[in-house]
Structure formats: structure tokens, C-alpha cells
């Protein structure tokens, strides 16, 4: 029996994780579930899965959850705040942690799980993008097992040999990172200025949280994933090629020096990479339908259009620049996307906000977490100023 903490259980990845876990009651038990402030949803999940702990970042919401659980007759203990998140990520009774908080807010709890040497299943790509080499160094030092949940990185992981000691040693020529191109792949460019959050969140293939949905529409998601792949597989930016593949059936590929290209395919359903990581190195049923290649009939591929998707261009440049550039990019993007979702910034200006932050804020060598967090704060400040300038025009 493996015990599991889910950081961000009320989100899209959290719910898919609980779906897979519920299919295997003999194999997994839930130690803790956490969320930001969605206490009704978390209460439902606690009554169903009976974790030892539930954590809400928000103290007021935690009080309401306590009441709801008392009324429901659950003896789950409710904690709150950053300390509560870190406690259930690192607790001695936990074997595995699903890191599925969205954004930089997930960094510290995820790092707590890493430092405690857990098996960490990483969905929270922003944490890795932001902290960079500090994150991977912490994994090495603690002996934690890091398994990628992002479908592309999970696919790459599956296409690489084990044990993996580096791309050169493995004979890898390049990584082919696939992406659907999102809902605006063919939208006339002049219409991109007036698209709404609802249009941006209507992804053709995947159902996801709102922030990553907007990231997919700008292709910043692929940019963050580009940086994520550099970190996870110790790849140089030149070793990664982004390929647009609208059907999202191939989740990424690895090309070897002998010309072999290995791909991982499947229906676009996050329960596949989640089940892969939960049971690794074994395989378990995930509730995912068989891939029907005959019905699928064709798979298409294109080069990414960096004119249409400036966020992807900015992210690839940040990957090449290194230092705290990815942290600045990520923080500016979080502010810009939140402003777009709040109706305060046009879709097309998301990239403009990020570009202006990258031009204004100096990068530094990310020696420790303080440097990273200062970069994050400076970028947020500069991004808010840029949003203020553009939203009043
Ligand atoms: P979501 O918005 O559906 O869920 C986010 C979760 O994080 C919720 O449980 C929320 O309560 C919690 N949360 C948000 N802010 C918080 C804060 N400040 N403190 C504590 N908890 C907080 O997002 P999602 O789509 O499930 O994505 C989660 C992560 O997984 C993201 O980093 C995303 O990029 C990554 N990811 C998601 C998918 C997908 O298919 N949804 C695929 C690949 C990677
Ligand atoms: Mg992905």
C-alpha cells in the first residue's frame, strides 16, 4: 500500500489523480488532500477518500471545511497555510506526492516533498521552470524520485532508456516536443486581439484548468514545457525541437543517433501519465479508452509559427538566456494571464507584458531560492505596471 498526498486536489490534475487512485483501493491510500480555498469541493473529496489531513491555504476557508467535515462525520484533520502544505508534502507517513498546484505557489510545497526524498510526481511545471537548477540539485541531494506528469515529458521519459544518465550517453540526437497549437492555431491574426477568456479556454483536445488553458492558447505552455524539458533531461535548448501536432495523439518523441524515433501515443487523457507515474515502473489500468488509430486516420505535423505565438519565442529565448530569465518569464506570464482572465488585458498583449518585463528586469545567477524569489517578485511588480499601462489605453 502506497500513501499519497495530492497538492492541488481540487484542480483538473488533482481530480484525474483521484479518479485513477479510486480504481486501485488495494494499492493506494490518500494521506492528504489540499487546495487553495475551494472548501466545498475539498469537503466532498475528503468524505469520499477519507484522508488523514486536508489543507487549505486560506485560513477562513479551512474553518469552514472543519465544520463541513464535522457535519459529515469525517475525522480528517484540517490544517491551513503554507506551513500546512509543506507539512503534508514532507510528512513521514507519505510515500508519494502529486505536485498539482498551479503556478509559482506550488514551488515551496513541492520542494518540501523533494527535500524529504519522496516520490514526486510533477505536474506543476512552473515550479521547475522558476527554480531551475536548484530544483534538480535538490532532487539529486535528497535522492527523491522525480516523475513527470506533463504528458509530453511523461512521453519523453517513457521513450528514454533506464537508467537514464544523460542524452549523450543514451545516444539521443534530439527531443521532439509536440504541441497541439491550441484553439487559435488557424484563427486569423487580426482576430486574436479580441478573443475572450472563454474562447481561449476552449482547448480542442484537452480539458484543463484556466491558467494552463490560456497558456496553451498563447503557446506559452509549450514554451514552459521547452524549459521544463531542458531541466528534466539535462538537454541544451538546441537539442529540443517543437513540433505542432494538432491531434495530440503523439505526446512527444525521442530521436536517436541511429535514426530511430521513439514516440509515445495515446488518447489525450491525463489519467495515462498519472497512472504511469503512480505505478512506475509497473503499469495499471487508468480508465482510458483504447486509441482507435483507424478512426483517427491521420496525424499532422507543422513547424511552430513564432510570429503568431510570440510567447513561445520569448520562452525559448529565456531558455537560452538561462539564469533567472525563466523565473522572470514565468512570473510575468502568471500576472499577464490573470489580467487577461480578469478582462483587464487583451489576449495579444499577454506577450507584450512579458517582453517588457524581460527587457526591464535584470537576470541574476540563481544561487539560492532567495535570488529566485526576488526575481519572481520584481517580475510581478514590473508586469503589474505594464498591465496598468496597457489596460488604461
Ligand atoms: P487547476 O487550476 O485546475 O487546479 C489548480 C489546483 O491548485 C487547485 O486545487 C487549486 O486549489 C490549487 N491552488 C491554486 N492556487 C493555489 C495556491 N496559491 N496555494 C495552494 N493551492 C493552490 O489547474 P490544473 O489544470 O490541474 O493544473 C495544475 C498544474 O498541472 C499546473 O501547473 C499545470 O500547468 C499542470 N498541468 C496540467 C495539465 C492538465 O491537463 N490540467 C496538464 C499538464 C500539466
Ligand atoms: Mg503538457
Short mmCIF file of C-alpha atoms and ligand atoms in Angstrom, two decimals:
data_model
loop_
_atom_site.label_atom_id
_atom_site.label_comp_id
_atom_site.label_asym_id
_atom_site.label_seq_id
_atom_site.Cartn_x
_atom_site.Cartn_y
_atom_site.Cartn_z
CA UNK A 1 0.00 0.00 0.00
CA UNK A 2 1.41 3.39 -1.06
CA UNK A 3 0.28 6.59 0.67
CA UNK A 4 -0.29 9.71 -1.36
CA UNK A 5 -0.54 13.46 -0.82
CA UNK A 6 -2.16 15.46 -3.61
CA UNK A 7 -1.16 19.12 -3.65
CA UNK A 8 -3.95 20.84 -5.59
CA UNK A 9 -6.51 18.01 -5.37
CA UNK A 10 -9.49 20.17 -6.38
CA UNK A 11 -7.98 21.04 -9.77
CA UNK A 12 -8.11 19.22 -13.07
CA UNK A 13 -4.96 17.11 -12.43
CA UNK A 14 -5.99 16.53 -8.81
CA UNK A 15 -9.40 15.18 -9.85
CA UNK A 16 -7.87 12.93 -12.52
CA UNK A 17 -5.41 11.60 -9.93
CA UNK A 18 -8.23 10.75 -7.52
CA UNK A 19 -10.07 9.04 -10.38
CA UNK A 20 -7.09 6.72 -11.02
CA UNK A 21 -6.46 6.17 -7.29
CA UNK A 22 -10.10 5.17 -6.72
CA UNK A 23 -9.68 2.38 -9.29
CA UNK A 24 -6.96 0.80 -7.11
CA UNK A 25 -8.04 0.86 -3.44
CA UNK A 26 -5.71 -2.06 -2.66
CA UNK A 27 -2.70 -0.18 -3.98
CA UNK A 28 -3.07 3.46 -2.91
CA UNK A 29 -4.37 5.27 0.15
CA UNK A 30 -4.81 9.03 0.37
CA UNK A 31 -2.82 10.68 3.15
CA UNK A 32 -3.64 14.35 2.44
CA UNK A 33 -5.62 16.49 0.02
CA UNK A 34 -5.01 20.20 -0.41
CA UNK A 35 -6.47 23.22 -2.19
CA UNK A 36 -6.30 26.99 -2.20
CA UNK A 37 -9.73 27.93 -0.84
CA UNK A 38 -12.33 25.69 -2.54
CA UNK A 39 -13.69 24.14 0.67
CA UNK A 40 -16.95 22.64 -0.69
CA UNK A 41 -15.07 20.63 -3.33
CA UNK A 42 -12.36 19.61 -0.88
CA UNK A 43 -15.03 18.56 1.66
CA UNK A 44 -16.62 16.26 -0.96
CA UNK A 45 -13.24 14.76 -1.80
CA UNK A 46 -12.45 14.20 1.90
CA UNK A 47 -15.79 12.49 2.56
CA UNK A 48 -15.15 10.19 -0.39
CA UNK A 49 -11.43 9.44 0.10
CA UNK A 50 -11.05 9.85 3.90
CA UNK A 51 -7.52 11.34 4.05
CA UNK A 52 -5.77 11.88 7.38
CA UNK A 53 -5.22 15.56 6.58
CA UNK A 54 -6.83 18.24 4.47
CA UNK A 55 -5.08 21.56 3.91
CA UNK A 56 -6.40 24.88 2.62
CA UNK A 57 -4.08 27.79 2.06
CA UNK A 58 -6.82 30.15 3.18
CA UNK A 59 -7.48 30.12 6.97
CA UNK A 60 -11.13 31.23 6.71
CA UNK A 61 -11.89 28.50 4.18
CA UNK A 62 -10.14 25.99 6.47
CA UNK A 63 -12.52 26.86 9.31
CA UNK A 64 -15.49 26.24 7.01
CA UNK A 65 -14.00 22.93 5.89
CA UNK A 66 -13.61 21.85 9.54
CA UNK A 67 -17.32 22.46 10.08
CA UNK A 68 -18.31 20.63 6.89
CA UNK A 69 -16.20 17.60 7.81
CA UNK A 70 -17.54 17.53 11.37
CA UNK A 71 -21.09 17.60 9.98
CA UNK A 72 -20.21 14.82 7.54
CA UNK A 73 -18.68 12.65 10.28
CA UNK A 74 -15.13 12.55 8.83
CA UNK A 75 -12.18 12.57 11.22
CA UNK A 76 -9.82 14.26 8.73
CA UNK A 77 -7.64 16.84 10.46
CA UNK A 78 -7.72 20.28 8.78
CA UNK A 79 -4.55 22.38 8.52
CA UNK A 80 -4.00 25.70 6.80
CA UNK A 81 -1.44 27.96 5.19
CA UNK A 82 1.95 27.39 3.61
CA UNK A 83 3.14 25.51 6.71
CA UNK A 84 0.28 23.03 6.43
CA UNK A 85 1.05 22.40 2.75
CA UNK A 86 4.71 21.78 3.48
CA UNK A 87 3.87 19.53 6.43
CA UNK A 88 1.70 17.14 4.41
CA UNK A 89 4.18 17.18 1.49
CA UNK A 90 7.07 16.08 3.71
CA UNK A 91 5.35 14.00 6.43
CA UNK A 92 6.96 10.70 7.41
CA UNK A 93 3.74 8.82 6.59
CA UNK A 94 3.78 9.85 2.91
CA UNK A 95 5.33 7.82 0.10
CA UNK A 96 4.30 9.85 -2.95
CA UNK A 97 3.32 13.44 -3.65
CA UNK A 98 1.36 14.64 -6.67
CA UNK A 99 2.51 18.25 -7.22
CA UNK A 100 -0.53 19.73 -8.97
CA UNK A 101 -0.80 23.25 -7.60
CA UNK A 102 -0.87 25.75 -10.46
CA UNK A 103 1.86 28.37 -10.71
CA UNK A 104 4.70 29.59 -8.51
CA UNK A 105 2.50 28.98 -5.43
CA UNK A 106 3.42 25.31 -5.76
CA UNK A 107 7.18 25.79 -5.51
CA UNK A 108 7.74 25.55 -1.76
CA UNK A 109 5.42 22.63 -1.01
CA UNK A 110 6.86 20.75 -3.99
CA UNK A 111 10.40 21.45 -2.83
CA UNK A 112 9.42 20.27 0.66
CA UNK A 113 8.40 16.91 -0.84
CA UNK A 114 11.64 16.78 -2.83
CA UNK A 115 13.79 17.61 0.23
CA UNK A 116 12.04 14.83 2.17
CA UNK A 117 13.09 12.35 -0.56
CA UNK A 118 9.56 11.44 -1.66
CA UNK A 119 8.48 10.06 -4.98
CA UNK A 120 7.38 13.36 -6.53
CA UNK A 121 5.03 13.36 -9.50
CA UNK A 122 5.44 16.76 -11.10
CA UNK A 123 2.53 18.44 -12.88
CA UNK A 124 3.41 21.90 -11.54
CA UNK A 125 5.80 22.84 -14.36
CA UNK A 126 6.01 26.48 -13.19
CA UNK A 127 7.89 25.35 -10.05
CA UNK A 128 10.58 23.66 -12.12
CA UNK A 129 10.79 26.49 -14.66
CA UNK A 130 11.15 29.03 -11.89
CA UNK A 131 13.67 27.29 -9.63
CA UNK A 132 15.62 25.60 -12.38
CA UNK A 133 18.89 24.02 -11.41
CA UNK A 134 18.11 24.45 -7.69
CA UNK A 135 15.16 22.09 -8.09
CA UNK A 136 17.12 19.39 -9.91
CA UNK A 137 20.01 19.73 -7.45
CA UNK A 138 17.59 19.24 -4.54
CA UNK A 139 16.30 16.07 -6.23
CA UNK A 140 19.83 14.74 -6.55
CA UNK A 141 20.80 15.61 -2.99
CA UNK A 142 17.74 14.10 -1.33
CA UNK A 143 17.50 11.02 -3.57
CA UNK A 144 13.87 11.87 -4.36
CA UNK A 145 12.33 10.13 -7.38
CA UNK A 146 11.02 12.70 -9.87
CA UNK A 147 8.41 11.54 -12.37
CA UNK A 148 6.98 13.92 -14.98
CA UNK A 149 3.20 14.19 -15.26
CA UNK A 150 3.11 16.72 -18.10
CA UNK A 151 2.04 14.42 -20.94
CA UNK A 152 4.95 15.46 -23.21
CA UNK A 153 7.61 14.92 -20.55
CA UNK A 154 5.99 11.72 -19.41
CA UNK A 155 6.14 10.57 -23.05
CA UNK A 156 9.82 11.54 -23.35
CA UNK A 157 10.54 9.76 -20.06
CA UNK A 158 8.87 6.65 -21.48
CA UNK A 159 10.95 6.87 -24.69
CA UNK A 160 14.30 7.18 -22.85
CA UNK A 161 16.31 4.20 -21.57
CA UNK A 162 16.51 3.37 -17.85
CA UNK A 163 18.72 4.05 -16.01
CA UNK A 164 19.00 7.44 -17.71
CA UNK A 165 22.35 9.14 -17.24
CA UNK A 166 22.19 11.83 -19.92
CA UNK A 167 21.18 12.39 -23.54
CA UNK A 168 24.69 11.82 -24.96
CA UNK A 169 25.22 8.55 -23.10
CA UNK A 170 21.78 7.39 -24.22
CA UNK A 171 22.60 8.14 -27.87
CA UNK A 172 19.86 10.72 -28.23
CA UNK A 173 20.10 13.14 -31.16
CA UNK A 174 17.14 15.29 -30.20
CA UNK A 175 13.87 15.52 -28.32
CA UNK A 176 10.76 16.27 -30.38
CA UNK A 177 8.36 18.16 -28.14
CA UNK A 178 4.87 18.06 -29.63
CA UNK A 179 2.05 20.55 -29.04
CA UNK A 180 -1.42 20.90 -30.49
CA UNK A 181 -1.13 24.61 -31.28
CA UNK A 182 -4.19 25.30 -29.11
CA UNK A 183 -7.53 26.81 -30.07
CA UNK A 184 -6.06 29.68 -32.14
CA UNK A 185 -3.72 27.75 -34.43
CA UNK A 186 -5.62 28.88 -37.53
CA UNK A 187 -7.58 31.90 -36.25
CA UNK A 188 -6.98 34.97 -38.48
CA UNK A 189 -4.27 37.02 -36.73
CA UNK A 190 -6.29 40.24 -36.55
CA UNK A 191 -9.00 38.41 -34.56
CA UNK A 192 -6.55 37.42 -31.80
CA UNK A 193 -6.81 40.86 -30.27
CA UNK A 194 -10.46 40.42 -29.40
CA UNK A 195 -10.67 36.79 -28.28
CA UNK A 196 -12.35 36.21 -24.91
CA UNK A 197 -11.17 34.10 -21.94
CA UNK A 198 -13.94 31.59 -22.80
CA UNK A 199 -12.62 31.18 -26.35
CA UNK A 200 -9.05 30.88 -25.06
CA UNK A 201 -10.04 28.23 -22.50
CA UNK A 202 -11.88 26.07 -25.07
CA UNK A 203 -9.00 23.75 -25.92
CA UNK A 204 -9.71 21.43 -28.87
CA UNK A 205 -8.22 18.27 -27.26
CA UNK A 206 -7.63 18.70 -23.50
CA UNK A 207 -9.83 19.79 -20.62
CA UNK A 208 -7.63 21.68 -18.11
CA UNK A 209 -7.51 24.47 -15.52
CA UNK A 210 -7.95 28.02 -16.82
CA UNK A 211 -4.36 29.20 -16.45
CA UNK A 212 -2.82 26.34 -18.42
CA UNK A 213 -5.64 26.64 -20.97
CA UNK A 214 -4.67 30.25 -21.69
CA UNK A 215 -1.01 29.18 -21.76
CA UNK A 216 -1.95 26.61 -24.40
CA UNK A 217 -3.73 29.27 -26.44
CA UNK A 218 -0.64 31.54 -26.42
CA UNK A 219 1.66 28.51 -26.69
CA UNK A 220 3.45 29.77 -23.58
CA UNK A 221 2.57 26.32 -22.30
CA UNK A 222 4.88 24.83 -24.94
CA UNK A 223 7.49 27.44 -24.01
CA UNK A 224 7.32 26.49 -20.33
CA UNK A 225 7.50 22.86 -21.40
CA UNK A 226 10.57 23.61 -23.52
CA UNK A 227 12.31 24.91 -20.40
CA UNK A 228 10.89 22.03 -18.34
CA UNK A 229 12.37 19.52 -20.81
CA UNK A 230 15.80 21.23 -20.64
CA UNK A 231 15.76 20.85 -16.86
CA UNK A 232 14.30 17.35 -16.57
CA UNK A 233 16.50 15.70 -19.18
CA UNK A 234 19.60 17.94 -18.89
CA UNK A 235 19.09 19.00 -22.50
CA UNK A 236 20.53 22.04 -24.23
CA UNK A 237 17.90 24.20 -25.96
CA UNK A 238 19.42 23.21 -29.32
CA UNK A 239 18.59 19.55 -28.56
CA UNK A 240 14.85 20.21 -28.41
CA UNK A 241 12.60 20.80 -31.40
CA UNK A 242 9.00 21.91 -31.04
CA UNK A 243 6.61 20.22 -33.48
CA UNK A 244 2.98 21.27 -33.84
CA UNK A 245 0.76 18.20 -33.99
CA UNK A 246 -2.90 19.26 -33.89
CA UNK A 247 -4.41 15.87 -32.97
CA UNK A 248 -2.50 15.42 -29.65
CA UNK A 249 -2.15 11.67 -30.21
CA UNK A 250 1.65 11.57 -30.20
CA UNK A 251 2.63 13.09 -26.86
CA UNK A 252 6.31 13.61 -27.79
CA UNK A 253 9.23 11.72 -29.34
CA UNK A 254 12.92 10.98 -28.89
CA UNK A 255 15.24 10.68 -31.89
CA UNK A 256 18.39 8.56 -31.51
CA UNK A 257 21.68 8.90 -33.39
CA UNK A 258 20.94 5.77 -35.43
CA UNK A 259 17.85 7.47 -36.90
CA UNK A 260 15.30 5.65 -34.72
CA UNK A 261 12.47 7.84 -33.48
CA UNK A 262 10.52 6.54 -30.48
CA UNK A 263 7.13 8.04 -29.74
CA UNK A 264 4.51 7.57 -27.05
CA UNK A 265 0.93 7.65 -28.30
CA UNK A 266 -2.45 7.60 -26.62
CA UNK A 267 -5.74 9.38 -26.31
CA UNK A 268 -5.35 12.87 -24.86
CA UNK A 269 -6.30 11.93 -21.28
CA UNK A 270 -4.09 12.93 -18.34
CA UNK A 271 -5.02 9.75 -16.49
CA UNK A 272 -2.46 7.93 -18.68
CA UNK A 273 0.64 9.82 -17.49
CA UNK A 274 -0.82 9.98 -13.96
CA UNK A 275 -1.30 6.20 -13.82
CA UNK A 276 2.14 5.70 -15.36
CA UNK A 277 3.77 7.76 -12.61
CA UNK A 278 1.66 6.37 -9.78
CA UNK A 279 2.56 2.75 -10.57
CA UNK A 280 6.00 3.24 -12.11
CA UNK A 281 7.83 1.05 -13.02
CA UNK A 282 4.70 -1.10 -13.28
CA UNK A 283 1.55 -0.45 -15.30
CA UNK A 284 -2.00 -0.13 -14.01
CA UNK A 285 -5.45 0.42 -15.51
CA UNK A 286 -6.20 4.14 -15.87
CA UNK A 287 -9.77 4.11 -17.20
CA UNK A 288 -8.54 5.44 -20.56
CA UNK A 289 -10.18 4.14 -23.77
CA UNK A 290 -8.07 2.32 -26.37
CA UNK A 291 -6.56 4.53 -29.03
CA UNK A 292 -8.57 3.99 -32.22
CA UNK A 293 -6.00 4.61 -34.96
CA UNK A 294 -8.41 3.70 -37.75
CA UNK A 295 -10.93 6.31 -36.56
CA UNK A 296 -8.06 8.77 -36.06
CA UNK A 297 -6.99 8.08 -39.67
CA UNK A 298 -4.32 10.79 -39.86
CA UNK A 299 -1.65 12.57 -37.84
CA UNK A 300 -0.44 16.00 -38.98
CA UNK A 301 2.75 17.90 -38.20
CA UNK A 302 3.82 21.52 -38.72
CA UNK A 303 6.59 23.86 -37.66
CA UNK A 304 5.51 26.29 -34.91
CA UNK A 305 4.65 29.81 -36.11
CA UNK A 306 6.69 32.10 -33.85
CA UNK A 307 5.06 35.19 -35.39
CA UNK A 308 1.65 34.00 -34.30
CA UNK A 309 2.91 32.71 -30.96
CA UNK A 310 5.42 35.28 -29.59
CA UNK A 311 5.16 33.72 -26.11
CA UNK A 312 6.82 30.56 -27.43
CA UNK A 313 9.61 32.66 -28.95
CA UNK A 314 10.12 34.52 -25.64
CA UNK A 315 10.23 31.28 -23.66
CA UNK A 316 12.78 29.69 -25.99
CA UNK A 317 14.91 32.83 -25.70
CA UNK A 318 14.63 32.65 -21.88
CA UNK A 319 15.76 29.02 -22.00
CA UNK A 320 18.83 30.08 -23.96
CA UNK A 321 19.50 33.07 -21.67
CA UNK A 322 19.35 30.90 -18.55
CA UNK A 323 19.97 32.40 -15.08
CA UNK A 324 16.72 33.84 -13.70
CA UNK A 325 15.27 34.59 -17.16
CA UNK A 326 12.84 31.62 -16.93
CA UNK A 327 11.70 32.78 -13.46
CA UNK A 328 11.05 36.30 -14.81
CA UNK A 329 9.20 34.90 -17.82
CA UNK A 330 7.05 32.66 -15.65
CA UNK A 331 6.13 35.35 -13.13
CA UNK A 332 5.31 37.91 -15.85
CA UNK A 333 3.19 35.32 -17.61
CA UNK A 334 1.24 34.49 -14.45
CA UNK A 335 0.40 38.17 -13.93
CA UNK A 336 -0.48 38.73 -17.60
CA UNK A 337 -2.69 35.63 -17.81
CA UNK A 338 -4.53 36.55 -14.60
CA UNK A 339 -5.13 40.04 -16.03
CA UNK A 340 -6.42 38.56 -19.29
CA UNK A 341 -8.76 36.19 -17.40
CA UNK A 342 -9.99 39.16 -15.34
CA UNK A 343 -10.81 41.10 -18.52
CA UNK A 344 -8.09 43.69 -17.89
CA UNK A 345 -5.70 42.82 -20.71
CA UNK A 346 -6.22 41.78 -24.30
CA UNK A 347 -5.02 38.37 -25.42
CA UNK A 348 -2.46 39.83 -27.81
CA UNK A 349 -0.89 41.93 -25.04
CA UNK A 350 -0.01 38.96 -22.85
CA UNK A 351 3.21 38.57 -24.84
CA UNK A 352 3.85 42.33 -24.81
CA UNK A 353 3.70 42.40 -20.99
CA UNK A 354 6.15 39.50 -20.74
CA UNK A 355 8.52 41.01 -23.28
CA UNK A 356 8.58 44.35 -21.47
CA UNK A 357 9.37 42.61 -18.16
CA UNK A 358 12.21 40.65 -19.73
CA UNK A 359 13.61 43.90 -21.14
CA UNK A 360 13.34 45.80 -17.84
CA UNK A 361 14.36 43.37 -15.12
CA UNK A 362 17.96 42.18 -14.92
CA UNK A 363 18.66 38.49 -14.58
CA UNK A 364 20.85 37.05 -11.84
CA UNK A 365 22.57 33.74 -11.18
CA UNK A 366 20.03 31.61 -9.23
CA UNK A 367 22.44 30.65 -6.41
CA UNK A 368 19.66 30.09 -3.90
CA UNK A 369 15.92 30.32 -3.50
CA UNK A 370 16.07 33.94 -2.31
CA UNK A 371 17.52 35.03 -5.66
CA UNK A 372 14.74 33.17 -7.47
CA UNK A 373 12.05 34.65 -5.28
CA UNK A 374 13.39 38.17 -5.67
CA UNK A 375 13.34 37.72 -9.45
CA UNK A 376 9.78 36.45 -9.21
CA UNK A 377 8.66 39.46 -7.14
CA UNK A 378 10.45 42.01 -9.36
CA UNK A 379 8.90 40.48 -12.47
CA UNK A 380 5.41 40.53 -10.91
CA UNK A 381 5.82 44.20 -9.99
CA UNK A 382 7.03 45.15 -13.47
CA UNK A 383 4.27 43.07 -15.08
CA UNK A 384 1.56 44.76 -12.98
CA UNK A 385 2.88 48.16 -14.07
CA UNK A 386 2.82 47.05 -17.73
CA UNK A 387 -0.72 45.69 -17.36
CA UNK A 388 -1.75 49.01 -15.76
CA UNK A 389 -0.29 50.96 -18.67
CA UNK A 390 -1.96 48.84 -21.32
CA UNK A 391 -5.32 48.31 -19.65
CA UNK A 392 -5.91 52.07 -19.41
CA UNK A 393 -5.17 52.68 -23.11
P1 LIG B 1 -6.37 23.86 -11.81
O1 LIG B 1 -6.50 25.34 -11.83
O2 LIG B 1 -7.48 23.03 -12.31
O3 LIG B 1 -6.04 23.40 -10.30
C1 LIG B 1 -5.08 24.04 -9.51
C2 LIG B 1 -5.06 23.48 -8.11
O4 LIG B 1 -4.09 24.25 -7.36
C3 LIG B 1 -6.38 23.61 -7.35
O5 LIG B 1 -6.55 22.50 -6.49
C4 LIG B 1 -6.18 24.88 -6.52
O6 LIG B 1 -6.95 24.89 -5.33
C5 LIG B 1 -4.71 24.81 -6.19
N1 LIG B 1 -4.13 26.14 -5.98
C6 LIG B 1 -4.21 27.20 -6.80
N2 LIG B 1 -3.57 28.26 -6.27
C7 LIG B 1 -3.08 27.85 -5.08
C8 LIG B 1 -2.33 28.49 -4.05
N3 LIG B 1 -1.97 29.78 -4.14
N4 LIG B 1 -1.99 27.76 -2.97
C9 LIG B 1 -2.35 26.46 -2.86
N5 LIG B 1 -3.05 25.81 -3.80
C10 LIG B 1 -3.42 26.49 -4.89
O7 LIG B 1 -5.02 23.51 -12.59
P2 LIG B 1 -4.64 22.16 -13.37
O8 LIG B 1 -5.10 22.25 -14.76
O9 LIG B 1 -5.00 20.98 -12.54
O10 LIG B 1 -3.05 22.31 -13.41
C11 LIG B 1 -2.25 22.09 -12.28
C12 LIG B 1 -0.78 22.08 -12.69
O11 LIG B 1 -0.58 20.97 -13.57
C13 LIG B 1 -0.34 23.33 -13.48
O12 LIG B 1 0.97 23.64 -13.14
C14 LIG B 1 -0.43 22.88 -14.92
O13 LIG B 1 0.47 23.57 -15.74
C15 LIG B 1 -0.04 21.42 -14.79
N6 LIG B 1 -0.57 20.57 -15.88
C16 LIG B 1 -1.90 20.44 -16.04
C17 LIG B 1 -2.40 19.66 -17.07
C18 LIG B 1 -3.89 19.46 -17.26
O14 LIG B 1 -4.28 18.69 -18.13
N7 LIG B 1 -4.75 20.10 -16.49
C19 LIG B 1 -1.51 19.01 -17.95
C20 LIG B 1 -0.15 19.17 -17.74
C21 LIG B 1 0.33 19.95 -16.70
MG1 LIG B 2 1.79 19.33 -21.47
#
